Backbone as ProteinMPNN parsed JSONL, in Angstrom:
{"seq_chain_A": "MSMHRTLVFRRLAFALVLALPAALPSIAFAQDANASREMIVNDPAAPKAGNPKGDITIVAYLDYNCPYCKKSAPELEKLVRADGKIKVVYKDWPILTEASVYGAKLALAAKYQGKYDEVHKALMSIPGRRIPEDQMLAAIKASGVDMVRLEADAKANDAEISALLKRNDAQAKGLQLQGTPVYLVGPLLVAAAPDFAQFKEAVAEARKRAGRS", "coords_chain_A": {"N_chain_A": [[70.891, 8.756, -19.083], [71.621, 5.394, -18.263], [70.483, 2.281, -19.796], [70.102, 0.281, -17.89], [69.874, 1.742, -15.487], [67.628, 3.2, -16.148], [65.676, 1.2, -16.291], [65.708, 0.338, -13.627], [64.811, 2.659, -12.328], [62.291, 2.8, -13.489], [61.051, 0.468, -12.486], [61.042, 1.061, -9.748], [59.363, 3.269, -9.746], [56.977, 2.061, -10.556], [56.575, 0.426, -8.367], [55.962, 2.296, -6.429], [53.581, 3.306, -7.462], [51.971, 1.011, -7.304], [51.718, 0.831, -4.608], [49.744, 2.556, -4.09], [46.803, 1.901, -4.97], [44.601, 3.374, -5.927], [45.796, 5.221, -7.512], [46.452, 4.002, -9.849], [46.576, 3.969, -13.396], [43.832, 4.262, -15.746], [42.889, 2.205, -18.546], [43.655, 3.167, -21.842], [42.098, 2.459, -24.588], [42.844, 1.574, -27.988], [41.639, 2.785, -31.198], [41.746, 1.114, -33.334], [40.451, -1.895, -34.73], [41.602, -4.417, -34.116], [42.876, -3.831, -31.779], [40.969, -3.108, -30.02], [38.917, -2.894, -27.033], [37.129, -5.032, -26.945], [38.317, -6.997, -28.636], [40.736, -7.396, -27.34], [39.999, -8.397, -24.805], [38.244, -10.478, -25.434], [39.251, -12.077, -27.509], [38.851, -14.926, -29.337], [40.858, -16.792, -29.822], [42.788, -16.506, -27.902], [44.441, -17.914, -25.08], [42.83, -18.872, -22.016], [42.132, -18.653, -18.473], [41.142, -19.444, -15.069], [37.999, -18.242, -13.737], [35.525, -18.412, -16.08], [33.256, -16.869, -15.977], [33.885, -14.795, -14.373], [33.865, -11.735, -12.415], [35.818, -9.867, -12.787], [38.267, -9.278, -15.211], [41.565, -10.209, -15.933], [44.059, -9.306, -18.057], [46.963, -10.585, -19.351], [50.046, -9.613, -20.493], [52.858, -11.167, -21.606], [56.255, -12.501, -21.64], [58.291, -15.3, -22.219], [60.941, -15.089, -21.613], [61.193, -13.146, -19.791], [62.184, -12.074, -16.701], [60.706, -10.701, -14.781], [58.114, -11.324, -15.443], [58.152, -14.026, -14.794], [58.448, -13.844, -12.103], [56.043, -12.713, -11.231], [54.058, -14.393, -12.241], [53.376, -16.827, -10.683], [52.25, -15.53, -8.508], [49.987, -14.345, -9.566], [48.548, -16.658, -10.268], [48.09, -17.698, -7.727], [46.413, -15.717, -6.682], [44.175, -15.949, -8.391], [43.23, -18.504, -7.729], [42.601, -18.1, -5.017], [40.723, -16.033, -5.05], [38.576, -16.695, -6.839], [36.766, -15.468, -8.556], [37.842, -14.414, -10.845], [38.737, -13.93, -14.183], [41.223, -14.886, -16.459], [43.1, -13.744, -19.189], [45.477, -14.728, -21.421], [48.133, -13.159, -23.072], [50.438, -13.888, -25.16], [53.401, -12.315, -25.742], [56.023, -12.177, -27.335], [58.831, -10.544, -27.201], [61.481, -10.279, -26.522], [63.593, -12.12, -27.273], [64.547, -14.331, -30.012], [64.118, -16.902, -29.187], [62.053, -16.503, -27.442], [59.875, -16.217, -29.126], [59.786, -18.797, -30.182], [59.141, -20.311, -27.847], [56.633, -19.172, -27.232], [55.097, -19.895, -29.451], [55.03, -22.703, -29.224], [53.733, -22.959, -26.77], [51.233, -21.917, -27.412], [50.505, -23.738, -29.358], [50.096, -25.941, -27.776], [47.644, -25.432, -26.745], [45.753, -26.563, -28.385], [45.505, -29.162, -27.6], [44.516, -28.853, -25.157], [46.441, -28.139, -23.252], [47.7, -25.749, -22.716], [48.041, -24.373, -20.279], [49.708, -26.068, -18.777], [52.093, -26.06, -20.292], [52.655, -23.343, -20.322], [53.139, -22.854, -17.559], [55.376, -24.489, -17.252], [57.299, -23.223, -18.864], [57.399, -20.711, -17.656], [58.532, -21.425, -15.311], [61.219, -21.801, -15.683], [64.23, -20.618, -14.557], [65.836, -17.362, -14.811], [66.992, -15.388, -17.689], [66.989, -14.97, -21.311], [66.666, -17.645, -22.184], [67.593, -20.556, -23.896], [66.348, -22.255, -26.877], [66.538, -25.082, -26.743], [66.506, -25.609, -24.015], [64.001, -24.675, -23.337], [62.448, -26.49, -24.787], [63.052, -28.89, -23.465], [61.87, -28.396, -20.978], [59.214, -28.252, -21.725], [58.761, -30.862, -22.664], [58.987, -32.198, -20.239], [56.679, -31.424, -19.016], [54.599, -33.103, -19.498], [53.074, -32.987, -21.761], [51.686, -34.134, -24.875], [54.013, -34.733, -27.104], [54.222, -35.513, -29.794], [51.728, -34.859, -30.837], [51.813, -32.134, -30.212], [53.845, -31.114, -31.877], [52.68, -31.675, -34.342], [50.34, -30.116, -34.195], [51.468, -27.585, -33.948], [52.612, -27.246, -36.464], [50.392, -27.572, -38.195], [48.749, -25.487, -37.418], [50.182, -23.178, -37.707], [49.814, -20.752, -39.143], [47.528, -19.637, -37.915], [48.433, -19.374, -35.278], [50.602, -17.611, -35.616], [49.199, -15.398, -36.554], [47.738, -14.737, -34.273], [49.817, -13.974, -32.524], [50.678, -11.714, -33.885], [48.417, -10.107, -33.63], [48.405, -9.779, -30.847], [50.76, -8.295, -30.557], [50.075, -5.996, -31.997], [48.0, -5.061, -30.399], [49.358, -4.524, -28.0], [51.063, -2.478, -28.862], [49.139, -0.651, -29.623], [48.133, 0.005, -27.157], [50.299, 1.291, -26.238], [52.267, -0.024, -24.768], [55.322, -0.605, -23.022], [56.929, -2.734, -22.403], [57.348, -6.039, -20.936], [56.316, -7.471, -17.741], [52.83, -6.716, -18.388], [49.76, -6.061, -16.894], [46.367, -5.935, -17.425], [44.043, -5.03, -15.368], [40.87, -5.387, -14.963], [39.624, -2.214, -15.493], [42.101, -1.109, -15.14], [45.585, -0.35, -15.673], [48.432, -2.111, -15.094], [51.646, -1.904, -15.122], [53.893, -3.678, -14.238], [55.437, -6.022, -11.899], [53.482, -7.448, -9.926], [53.101, -8.589, -6.5], [51.266, -11.058, -4.579], [49.658, -9.606, -2.713], [49.625, -7.06, -3.869], [48.417, -7.563, -6.341], [45.926, -8.306, -5.348], [45.065, -5.912, -4.186], [44.898, -4.304, -6.46], [42.835, -5.603, -7.856], [40.74, -5.184, -6.054], [40.528, -2.411, -6.24], [39.807, -2.215, -8.926], [37.298, -3.431, -8.865], [36.014, -1.629, -7.231], [35.968, 0.68, -8.819], [34.309, -0.245, -10.759], [32.003, -0.432, -9.436], [31.471, -2.706, -7.943], [32.347, -3.42, -5.472]], "CA_chain_A": [[70.702, 7.678, -18.123], [71.83, 4.104, -18.89], [69.289, 1.451, -19.869], [69.921, -0.41, -16.612], [69.361, 2.694, -14.503], [66.273, 3.549, -16.56], [64.813, 0.11, -15.879], [65.614, 0.372, -12.166], [63.94, 3.785, -11.995], [60.946, 2.448, -13.92], [60.499, -0.5, -11.548], [60.78, 1.762, -8.498], [58.184, 4.092, -9.969], [55.835, 1.168, -10.56], [56.363, -0.03, -6.996], [55.285, 3.39, -5.742], [52.207, 3.349, -7.956], [51.242, -0.131, -6.774], [51.45, 1.069, -3.198], [48.548, 3.385, -4.054], [45.955, 1.36, -6.032], [43.727, 4.392, -6.51], [46.568, 6.023, -8.465], [46.694, 3.24, -11.062], [45.897, 4.578, -14.545], [42.854, 3.495, -16.495], [43.384, 1.814, -19.859], [43.2, 3.937, -22.999], [42.062, 1.513, -25.698], [43.021, 2.135, -29.31], [40.463, 2.739, -32.045], [41.912, 0.011, -34.275], [39.595, -3.027, -34.365], [42.393, -5.49, -33.513], [43.342, -3.393, -30.466], [39.816, -2.64, -29.261], [38.71, -3.599, -25.77], [36.451, -6.294, -27.229], [39.252, -7.986, -29.165], [41.742, -7.68, -26.319], [39.428, -9.202, -23.721], [37.458, -11.625, -25.889], [39.809, -12.76, -28.676], [38.561, -16.353, -29.122], [42.066, -17.623, -29.948], [43.681, -16.287, -26.76], [44.24, -18.857, -23.966], [42.166, -18.289, -20.853], [42.185, -19.433, -17.239], [40.305, -18.894, -14.017], [36.544, -18.354, -13.832], [35.073, -17.773, -17.321], [32.175, -15.926, -15.659], [34.374, -13.903, -13.319], [33.43, -10.336, -12.502], [36.985, -9.072, -13.171], [39.167, -9.936, -16.153], [42.958, -9.771, -15.948], [44.73, -9.627, -19.315], [48.393, -10.633, -19.017], [51.016, -9.562, -21.598], [54.017, -11.831, -21.022], [57.314, -13.067, -22.48], [58.891, -16.396, -21.459], [62.305, -14.733, -21.232], [61.096, -11.969, -18.91], [62.27, -12.497, -15.305], [59.632, -10.079, -14.003], [56.937, -12.149, -15.723], [58.309, -15.269, -14.036], [58.276, -13.509, -10.685], [54.641, -12.399, -10.919], [53.137, -15.429, -12.723], [52.795, -17.638, -9.601], [51.45, -14.662, -7.645], [48.689, -14.229, -10.238], [47.868, -17.945, -10.122], [47.652, -17.779, -6.334], [45.274, -14.814, -6.536], [43.025, -16.51, -9.113], [42.716, -19.606, -6.911], [42.057, -17.596, -3.756], [39.58, -15.14, -5.281], [37.488, -17.495, -7.402], [35.878, -14.708, -9.452], [38.704, -13.719, -11.793], [39.025, -14.551, -15.479], [42.539, -14.483, -16.962], [43.337, -13.881, -20.627], [46.917, -14.673, -21.646], [48.598, -12.567, -24.321], [51.854, -14.145, -25.401], [53.974, -11.163, -26.44], [57.453, -12.523, -27.336], [59.552, -9.385, -27.743], [62.841, -10.171, -25.999], [64.552, -12.888, -28.068], [63.934, -15.265, -30.962], [63.659, -18.051, -28.407], [60.76, -16.127, -26.874], [58.887, -16.544, -30.158], [59.753, -20.264, -30.205], [58.386, -20.75, -26.68], [55.244, -18.728, -27.344], [54.41, -20.698, -30.47], [54.775, -24.035, -28.688], [52.705, -22.835, -25.726], [49.946, -21.739, -28.084], [50.188, -25.003, -30.019], [49.615, -26.851, -26.735], [46.235, -25.109, -26.491], [44.898, -27.434, -29.199], [45.269, -30.404, -26.857], [44.084, -28.465, -23.822], [47.592, -28.167, -22.358], [48.407, -24.464, -22.673], [48.386, -24.018, -18.899], [50.85, -26.863, -18.361], [53.293, -25.581, -20.986], [52.879, -21.983, -19.813], [53.769, -22.956, -16.24], [56.707, -25.085, -17.422], [58.205, -22.192, -19.402], [57.55, -19.66, -16.65], [59.295, -21.961, -14.171], [62.65, -21.833, -15.998], [64.818, -19.387, -14.004], [66.76, -16.581, -15.628], [66.561, -14.749, -18.927], [67.672, -15.454, -22.513], [66.618, -19.106, -22.155], [67.688, -21.078, -25.258], [65.245, -23.09, -27.335], [66.647, -26.467, -26.293], [66.094, -25.668, -22.608], [62.542, -24.541, -23.357], [61.891, -27.749, -25.273], [63.199, -29.878, -22.392], [60.861, -28.085, -19.959], [57.908, -28.608, -22.291], [58.68, -32.324, -22.649], [58.804, -32.635, -18.852], [55.361, -30.989, -18.534], [53.63, -34.166, -19.712], [52.317, -32.75, -22.982], [51.894, -35.096, -25.956], [54.932, -34.031, -27.991], [53.904, -35.812, -31.196], [50.591, -34.008, -31.199], [52.236, -30.737, -30.123], [54.57, -30.783, -33.102], [51.71, -31.694, -35.443], [49.464, -28.951, -34.048], [52.264, -26.384, -34.226], [52.77, -27.163, -37.916], [49.097, -27.419, -38.85], [48.101, -24.232, -37.019], [51.191, -22.116, -37.67], [49.26, -19.482, -39.633], [46.636, -19.099, -36.89], [49.259, -18.98, -34.131], [51.348, -16.411, -36.008], [48.238, -14.296, -36.625], [47.436, -14.349, -32.891], [50.968, -13.234, -32.006], [50.664, -10.393, -34.527], [47.35, -9.324, -32.986], [48.877, -9.41, -29.512], [51.74, -7.223, -30.723], [49.344, -4.791, -32.409], [47.273, -4.583, -29.227], [50.335, -3.941, -27.078], [51.498, -1.201, -29.424], [47.998, 0.254, -29.555], [48.051, 0.449, -25.755], [51.577, 1.962, -25.972], [53.005, -0.749, -23.731], [56.761, -0.438, -23.189], [57.645, -3.971, -22.107], [56.609, -7.022, -20.14], [54.909, -7.815, -17.889], [51.765, -5.734, -18.199], [48.495, -6.681, -16.539], [45.178, -5.1, -17.479], [43.193, -5.531, -14.28], [39.634, -4.645, -15.187], [39.912, -0.978, -16.221], [43.391, -0.575, -14.696], [46.806, -0.795, -16.33], [49.49, -2.357, -14.115], [52.875, -2.225, -15.857], [54.835, -4.054, -13.183], [55.371, -7.426, -11.49], [52.884, -7.399, -8.588], [53.031, -9.779, -5.671], [49.88, -11.441, -4.304], [48.945, -8.514, -2.049], [49.446, -5.966, -4.824], [47.372, -8.004, -7.266], [44.662, -8.271, -4.617], [44.685, -4.506, -4.053], [44.506, -3.816, -7.782], [41.521, -6.171, -8.139], [39.785, -4.482, -5.199], [40.341, -1.084, -6.826], [39.057, -2.407, -10.172], [35.899, -3.678, -8.49], [35.483, -0.373, -6.691], [35.685, 1.571, -9.95], [33.186, -0.811, -11.518], [30.843, -0.431, -8.558], [31.192, -4.08, -7.51], [33.009, -3.686, -4.191]], "C_chain_A": [[70.864, 6.338, -18.836], [70.542, 3.308, -18.893], [69.021, 0.765, -18.545], [69.324, 0.529, -15.572], [67.941, 3.114, -14.844], [65.295, 2.48, -16.106], [64.624, 0.087, -14.374], [64.665, 1.471, -11.733], [62.49, 3.446, -12.317], [60.302, 1.48, -12.938], [60.182, 0.149, -10.203], [59.531, 2.608, -8.612], [56.925, 3.235, -9.929], [55.529, 0.699, -9.145], [55.617, 1.034, -6.195], [53.835, 3.483, -6.17], [51.384, 2.221, -7.352], [50.938, 0.024, -5.295], [50.181, 1.898, -3.013], [47.613, 2.952, -5.168], [45.071, 2.407, -6.702], [44.444, 5.237, -7.545], [46.838, 5.282, -9.767], [45.929, 3.849, -12.233], [44.859, 3.659, -15.15], [43.404, 3.238, -17.889], [42.793, 2.709, -20.934], [43.242, 3.009, -24.204], [42.171, 2.23, -27.028], [41.734, 2.007, -30.115], [40.526, 1.59, -33.042], [41.14, -1.218, -33.806], [40.359, -4.133, -33.67], [42.882, -5.134, -32.115], [42.206, -2.83, -29.62], [39.683, -3.428, -27.968], [38.084, -4.97, -26.028], [37.426, -7.366, -27.701], [40.31, -8.353, -28.125], [41.198, -8.641, -25.265], [38.805, -10.502, -24.227], [37.975, -12.284, -27.166], [39.616, -14.265, -28.478], [39.785, -17.252, -29.194], [42.994, -17.505, -28.751], [43.407, -17.3, -25.653], [43.647, -18.147, -22.756], [42.26, -19.231, -19.659], [41.264, -18.79, -16.219], [38.83, -19.136, -14.261], [36.049, -17.659, -15.099], [33.946, -16.774, -17.114], [32.587, -14.957, -14.555], [33.938, -12.465, -13.51], [34.573, -9.388, -12.84], [37.84, -9.91, -14.123], [40.557, -9.338, -16.035], [43.576, -10.248, -17.255], [46.229, -9.501, -19.073], [49.246, -10.663, -20.279], [52.36, -10.032, -21.062], [54.994, -12.318, -22.078], [58.023, -14.132, -21.641], [60.368, -16.177, -21.146], [62.338, -13.519, -20.303], [61.132, -12.416, -17.449], [61.18, -11.896, -14.425], [58.313, -10.825, -14.227], [56.969, -13.409, -14.871], [58.101, -15.027, -12.535], [56.795, -13.342, -10.336], [53.667, -13.499, -11.317], [52.559, -16.285, -11.597], [51.952, -16.817, -8.636], [50.048, -14.485, -8.236], [47.895, -15.528, -10.085], [47.305, -18.111, -8.709], [46.414, -16.917, -6.11], [44.021, -15.409, -7.182], [42.399, -17.651, -8.317], [42.009, -19.089, -5.665], [40.775, -16.79, -3.962], [38.373, -15.896, -5.823], [36.586, -16.778, -8.384], [36.669, -13.911, -10.48], [38.897, -14.56, -13.047], [40.369, -14.016, -15.959], [42.607, -14.734, -18.462], [44.836, -13.709, -20.856], [47.226, -14.12, -23.031], [50.096, -12.832, -24.448], [52.396, -13.021, -26.269], [55.499, -11.332, -26.444], [58.312, -11.451, -28.003], [61.032, -9.353, -27.363], [63.878, -10.904, -26.831], [63.804, -13.751, -29.076], [63.418, -16.503, -30.241], [62.321, -17.757, -27.733], [59.64, -16.472, -27.845], [58.69, -18.06, -30.228], [58.889, -20.791, -29.057], [56.918, -20.399, -26.774], [54.473, -19.575, -28.34], [54.104, -22.103, -29.958], [53.714, -23.999, -27.583], [51.326, -22.725, -26.364], [49.532, -22.997, -28.847], [49.625, -26.01, -29.019], [48.141, -26.619, -26.414], [45.307, -26.067, -27.239], [44.689, -28.803, -28.564], [44.905, -30.106, -25.403], [45.195, -28.411, -22.799], [48.359, -26.836, -22.313], [48.893, -24.157, -21.263], [49.624, -24.774, -18.429], [52.15, -26.361, -18.998], [53.654, -24.174, -20.519], [53.61, -22.025, -18.469], [55.186, -23.511, -16.358], [57.705, -24.037, -17.906], [58.44, -21.073, -18.395], [58.391, -20.121, -15.467], [60.791, -22.046, -14.441], [63.284, -20.543, -15.472], [65.712, -18.678, -15.006], [66.131, -15.982, -16.863], [67.383, -15.302, -20.087], [67.785, -16.979, -22.496], [66.676, -19.623, -23.594], [66.544, -22.032, -25.591], [65.329, -24.513, -26.799], [66.232, -26.626, -24.833], [64.578, -25.525, -22.496], [61.896, -25.866, -23.758], [61.96, -28.828, -24.2], [62.137, -29.659, -21.316], [59.469, -28.476, -20.449], [57.717, -30.116, -22.28], [58.394, -32.842, -21.241], [57.422, -32.276, -18.296], [54.292, -32.051, -18.722], [52.776, -33.992, -20.949], [52.632, -33.836, -24.015], [52.735, -34.41, -27.032], [54.652, -34.304, -29.467], [52.751, -34.936, -31.665], [50.984, -32.539, -31.185], [52.931, -30.299, -31.418], [53.628, -30.735, -34.301], [50.807, -30.468, -35.391], [50.205, -27.654, -34.359], [52.405, -26.173, -35.734], [51.445, -26.856, -38.602], [48.459, -26.063, -38.579], [49.062, -23.053, -36.982], [50.638, -20.765, -38.105], [48.37, -18.83, -38.583], [47.421, -18.616, -35.678], [50.021, -17.696, -34.439], [50.424, -15.196, -36.068], [47.879, -13.804, -35.225], [48.577, -13.538, -32.296], [51.033, -11.835, -32.614], [49.573, -9.518, -33.919], [47.782, -8.875, -31.599], [49.857, -8.243, -29.581], [51.053, -5.918, -31.099], [48.58, -4.192, -31.232], [48.216, -3.887, -28.248], [50.806, -2.575, -27.569], [50.371, -0.18, -29.4], [47.794, 0.817, -28.158], [49.313, 1.206, -25.323], [52.32, 1.309, -24.813], [54.492, -0.699, -24.055], [57.551, -1.717, -22.951], [56.79, -4.892, -21.266], [57.14, -7.06, -18.703], [54.01, -6.594, -17.801], [50.492, -6.502, -17.917], [47.384, -5.637, -16.643], [44.195, -5.697, -16.487], [41.878, -4.773, -14.329], [39.96, -3.404, -16.0], [41.304, -0.408, -15.943], [44.552, -1.153, -15.486], [47.915, -0.894, -15.293], [50.732, -2.824, -14.868], [53.978, -2.522, -14.855], [54.692, -5.537, -12.9], [54.806, -7.49, -10.075], [53.067, -8.7, -7.819], [51.549, -10.041, -5.368], [49.081, -10.279, -3.716], [48.667, -7.362, -3.008], [48.409, -6.314, -5.883], [46.003, -7.867, -6.594], [44.16, -6.837, -4.474], [44.217, -3.937, -5.384], [43.12, -4.333, -8.158], [40.446, -5.461, -7.319], [39.492, -3.094, -5.766], [39.536, -1.178, -8.118], [37.577, -2.63, -9.879], [35.245, -2.402, -7.959], [35.096, 0.564, -7.819], [34.503, 1.074, -10.776], [31.909, -0.871, -10.685], [30.452, -1.809, -8.069], [31.796, -4.397, -6.152], [31.975, -3.93, -3.094]], "O_chain_A": [[70.3, 6.154, -19.915], [69.622, 3.585, -18.124], [67.873, 0.664, -18.11], [68.387, 0.166, -14.861], [67.132, 3.358, -13.949], [64.217, 2.791, -15.6], [63.518, -0.151, -13.887], [63.811, 1.256, -10.873], [61.579, 3.751, -11.547], [59.133, 1.643, -12.588], [59.168, -0.173, -9.583], [58.725, 2.662, -7.682], [55.92, 3.631, -9.338], [54.364, 0.585, -8.762], [54.747, 0.716, -5.384], [52.953, 3.712, -5.342], [50.244, 2.43, -6.936], [49.999, -0.588, -4.786], [49.611, 1.941, -1.923], [47.617, 3.574, -6.23], [44.821, 2.335, -7.905], [43.805, 5.897, -8.365], [47.393, 5.862, -10.699], [44.761, 4.209, -12.087], [44.978, 2.435, -15.082], [44.28, 3.962, -18.362], [41.592, 2.979, -20.944], [44.307, 2.793, -24.782], [41.667, 3.341, -27.193], [40.849, 1.226, -29.768], [39.495, 1.138, -33.54], [41.167, -1.552, -32.622], [39.843, -4.739, -32.731], [43.261, -6.017, -31.346], [42.449, -2.154, -28.621], [40.266, -4.503, -27.825], [38.466, -5.956, -25.399], [37.378, -8.504, -27.234], [40.727, -9.509, -28.048], [41.877, -9.594, -24.882], [38.832, -11.516, -23.528], [37.219, -12.98, -27.844], [40.17, -14.827, -27.533], [39.756, -18.368, -28.677], [43.9, -18.323, -28.596], [42.246, -17.527, -25.315], [43.927, -16.975, -22.506], [42.443, -20.439, -19.81], [40.681, -17.734, -16.464], [38.449, -20.111, -14.908], [36.138, -16.434, -15.194], [33.702, -15.925, -17.972], [31.737, -14.371, -13.884], [33.672, -12.029, -14.63], [34.331, -8.221, -13.149], [38.101, -11.087, -13.876], [40.72, -8.118, -16.036], [43.615, -11.447, -17.53], [46.712, -8.453, -18.647], [49.185, -11.621, -21.05], [52.943, -9.397, -20.183], [54.638, -12.522, -23.239], [58.325, -13.892, -20.472], [60.982, -17.008, -20.476], [63.399, -12.942, -20.065], [60.198, -13.077, -16.995], [60.772, -12.506, -13.436], [57.497, -10.943, -13.313], [55.957, -13.814, -14.299], [57.637, -15.904, -11.807], [56.349, -13.778, -9.275], [52.556, -13.547, -10.79], [51.342, -16.463, -11.552], [51.036, -17.349, -8.01], [49.053, -14.477, -7.511], [46.697, -15.493, -9.802], [46.19, -18.6, -8.524], [45.477, -17.334, -5.43], [42.939, -15.379, -6.595], [41.175, -17.755, -8.239], [40.942, -19.583, -5.3], [39.853, -16.858, -3.149], [37.265, -15.745, -5.308], [35.721, -17.408, -8.994], [36.223, -12.858, -10.933], [39.186, -15.755, -12.97], [40.622, -12.814, -15.873], [42.221, -15.799, -18.944], [45.402, -12.667, -20.525], [46.655, -14.556, -24.031], [50.916, -12.089, -23.908], [51.923, -12.795, -27.383], [56.191, -10.701, -25.646], [58.494, -11.456, -29.22], [61.766, -8.486, -27.837], [64.954, -10.358, -27.077], [62.582, -13.887, -29.007], [62.406, -17.083, -30.633], [61.541, -18.675, -27.482], [58.584, -16.959, -27.44], [57.561, -18.542, -30.322], [58.008, -21.623, -29.273], [56.054, -21.211, -26.443], [53.321, -19.932, -28.095], [53.029, -22.638, -30.231], [52.893, -24.91, -27.479], [50.371, -23.359, -25.915], [48.342, -23.288, -28.967], [48.778, -26.833, -29.369], [47.47, -27.5, -25.878], [44.201, -26.35, -26.778], [43.777, -29.53, -28.96], [44.975, -30.978, -24.537], [44.951, -28.609, -21.609], [49.526, -26.801, -21.92], [50.031, -23.729, -21.076], [50.49, -24.203, -17.764], [53.177, -26.251, -18.328], [54.83, -23.858, -20.342], [54.591, -21.307, -18.272], [56.092, -23.064, -15.654], [58.831, -23.974, -17.412], [59.548, -20.547, -18.292], [58.905, -19.298, -14.709], [61.563, -22.333, -13.526], [62.897, -19.461, -15.914], [66.267, -19.29, -15.918], [64.919, -16.05, -17.068], [68.361, -16.019, -19.873], [68.851, -17.536, -22.756], [65.893, -19.18, -24.434], [65.866, -22.547, -24.702], [64.307, -25.097, -26.438], [65.671, -27.654, -24.453], [63.946, -26.174, -21.662], [60.922, -26.305, -23.146], [61.016, -29.602, -24.045], [61.567, -30.62, -20.801], [58.647, -28.972, -19.677], [56.642, -30.605, -21.932], [57.65, -33.808, -21.068], [57.033, -32.762, -17.234], [53.196, -31.929, -18.174], [51.847, -34.768, -21.172], [53.731, -34.389, -24.019], [52.216, -33.591, -27.791], [54.829, -33.417, -30.302], [52.795, -34.35, -32.747], [50.544, -31.773, -32.042], [52.63, -29.242, -31.971], [53.754, -29.87, -35.168], [50.537, -29.849, -36.42], [49.643, -26.737, -34.959], [52.326, -25.043, -36.216], [51.374, -25.993, -39.478], [47.713, -25.547, -39.412], [48.802, -22.052, -36.315], [50.958, -19.742, -37.5], [48.439, -17.619, -38.373], [47.111, -17.567, -35.113], [50.075, -16.792, -33.605], [50.814, -14.095, -35.68], [47.731, -12.601, -35.007], [48.34, -12.526, -31.636], [51.4, -10.878, -31.932], [49.778, -8.322, -33.715], [47.556, -7.728, -31.214], [49.795, -7.318, -28.77], [51.402, -4.856, -30.582], [48.517, -2.972, -31.079], [47.917, -2.808, -27.735], [50.93, -1.633, -26.786], [50.606, 1.009, -29.185], [47.345, 1.951, -27.989], [49.395, 1.699, -24.199], [52.924, 1.989, -23.983], [54.88, -0.744, -25.222], [58.739, -1.77, -23.271], [55.652, -4.568, -20.925], [58.298, -6.714, -18.471], [54.377, -5.574, -17.219], [50.174, -7.473, -18.604], [47.458, -4.579, -16.017], [43.593, -6.74, -16.74], [41.77, -3.662, -13.811], [40.517, -3.518, -17.091], [41.649, 0.657, -16.454], [44.509, -2.306, -15.917], [48.297, 0.105, -14.684], [50.853, -4.001, -15.209], [54.884, -1.714, -14.653], [53.927, -6.234, -13.567], [55.571, -7.578, -9.115], [53.175, -9.775, -8.409], [50.68, -9.317, -5.853], [47.968, -9.997, -4.159], [47.596, -6.758, -2.963], [47.613, -5.463, -6.28], [45.049, -7.377, -7.197], [42.966, -6.577, -4.622], [43.252, -3.175, -5.433], [42.314, -3.589, -8.716], [39.365, -5.169, -7.83], [38.343, -2.653, -5.773], [38.685, -0.33, -8.385], [36.71, -2.085, -10.563], [34.07, -2.139, -8.214], [34.027, 1.174, -7.789], [33.793, 1.857, -11.408], [30.863, -1.307, -11.167], [29.28, -2.079, -7.807], [31.757, -5.55, -5.722], [32.341, -4.172, -1.944]]}, "name": "protein", "num_of_chains": 1, "seq": "MSMHRTLVFRRLAFALVLALPAALPSIAFAQDANASREMIVNDPAAPKAGNPKGDITIVAYLDYNCPYCKKSAPELEKLVRADGKIKVVYKDWPILTEASVYGAKLALAAKYQGKYDEVHKALMSIPGRRIPEDQMLAAIKASGVDMVRLEADAKANDAEISALLKRNDAQAKGLQLQGTPVYLVGPLLVAAAPDFAQFKEAVAEARKRAGRS"}
């Protein structure tokens, strides 16, 4: 089977799974300390959004060159706003191109001036795949971030940012993830690009399994 047909089959399979929230698999966390549930959900260096005291945590493994990530990102944001009780943990996992690494590092550097969300949205808003670095940089500049500080923070914190990306990669491999996007919705693993309704159903199922419905 060709790679394209394999991907099509995989997406169709995920669509069928998402149609039945109760069939979503639970997460099998690795024993390695860097890939443990605690480190995945509570890594202090990972950017976060939503309600920090939310009753459900969604961990998002994403790549800025992944069109499926770009499709589901605004749906997740819509859900977080509408629900009000969801915490989001972003895991930049740049696996598609070298430019993906470039974008991820700048997004994480923006965290030091409290602008990760703005840069994240700017990069996710660029249509298509295989986005070059210069186009990413233009989108970041247009986001309103302080570019002088961004460049300084990226340089000063390169070791910490690189270490975070390595942890994210180790976690993804420990979870045996095959590609982006992947959303860990409470105890559930959603390896697909859900729309608002599908995210909402997955959250409801997660709450049900946790006895919070």
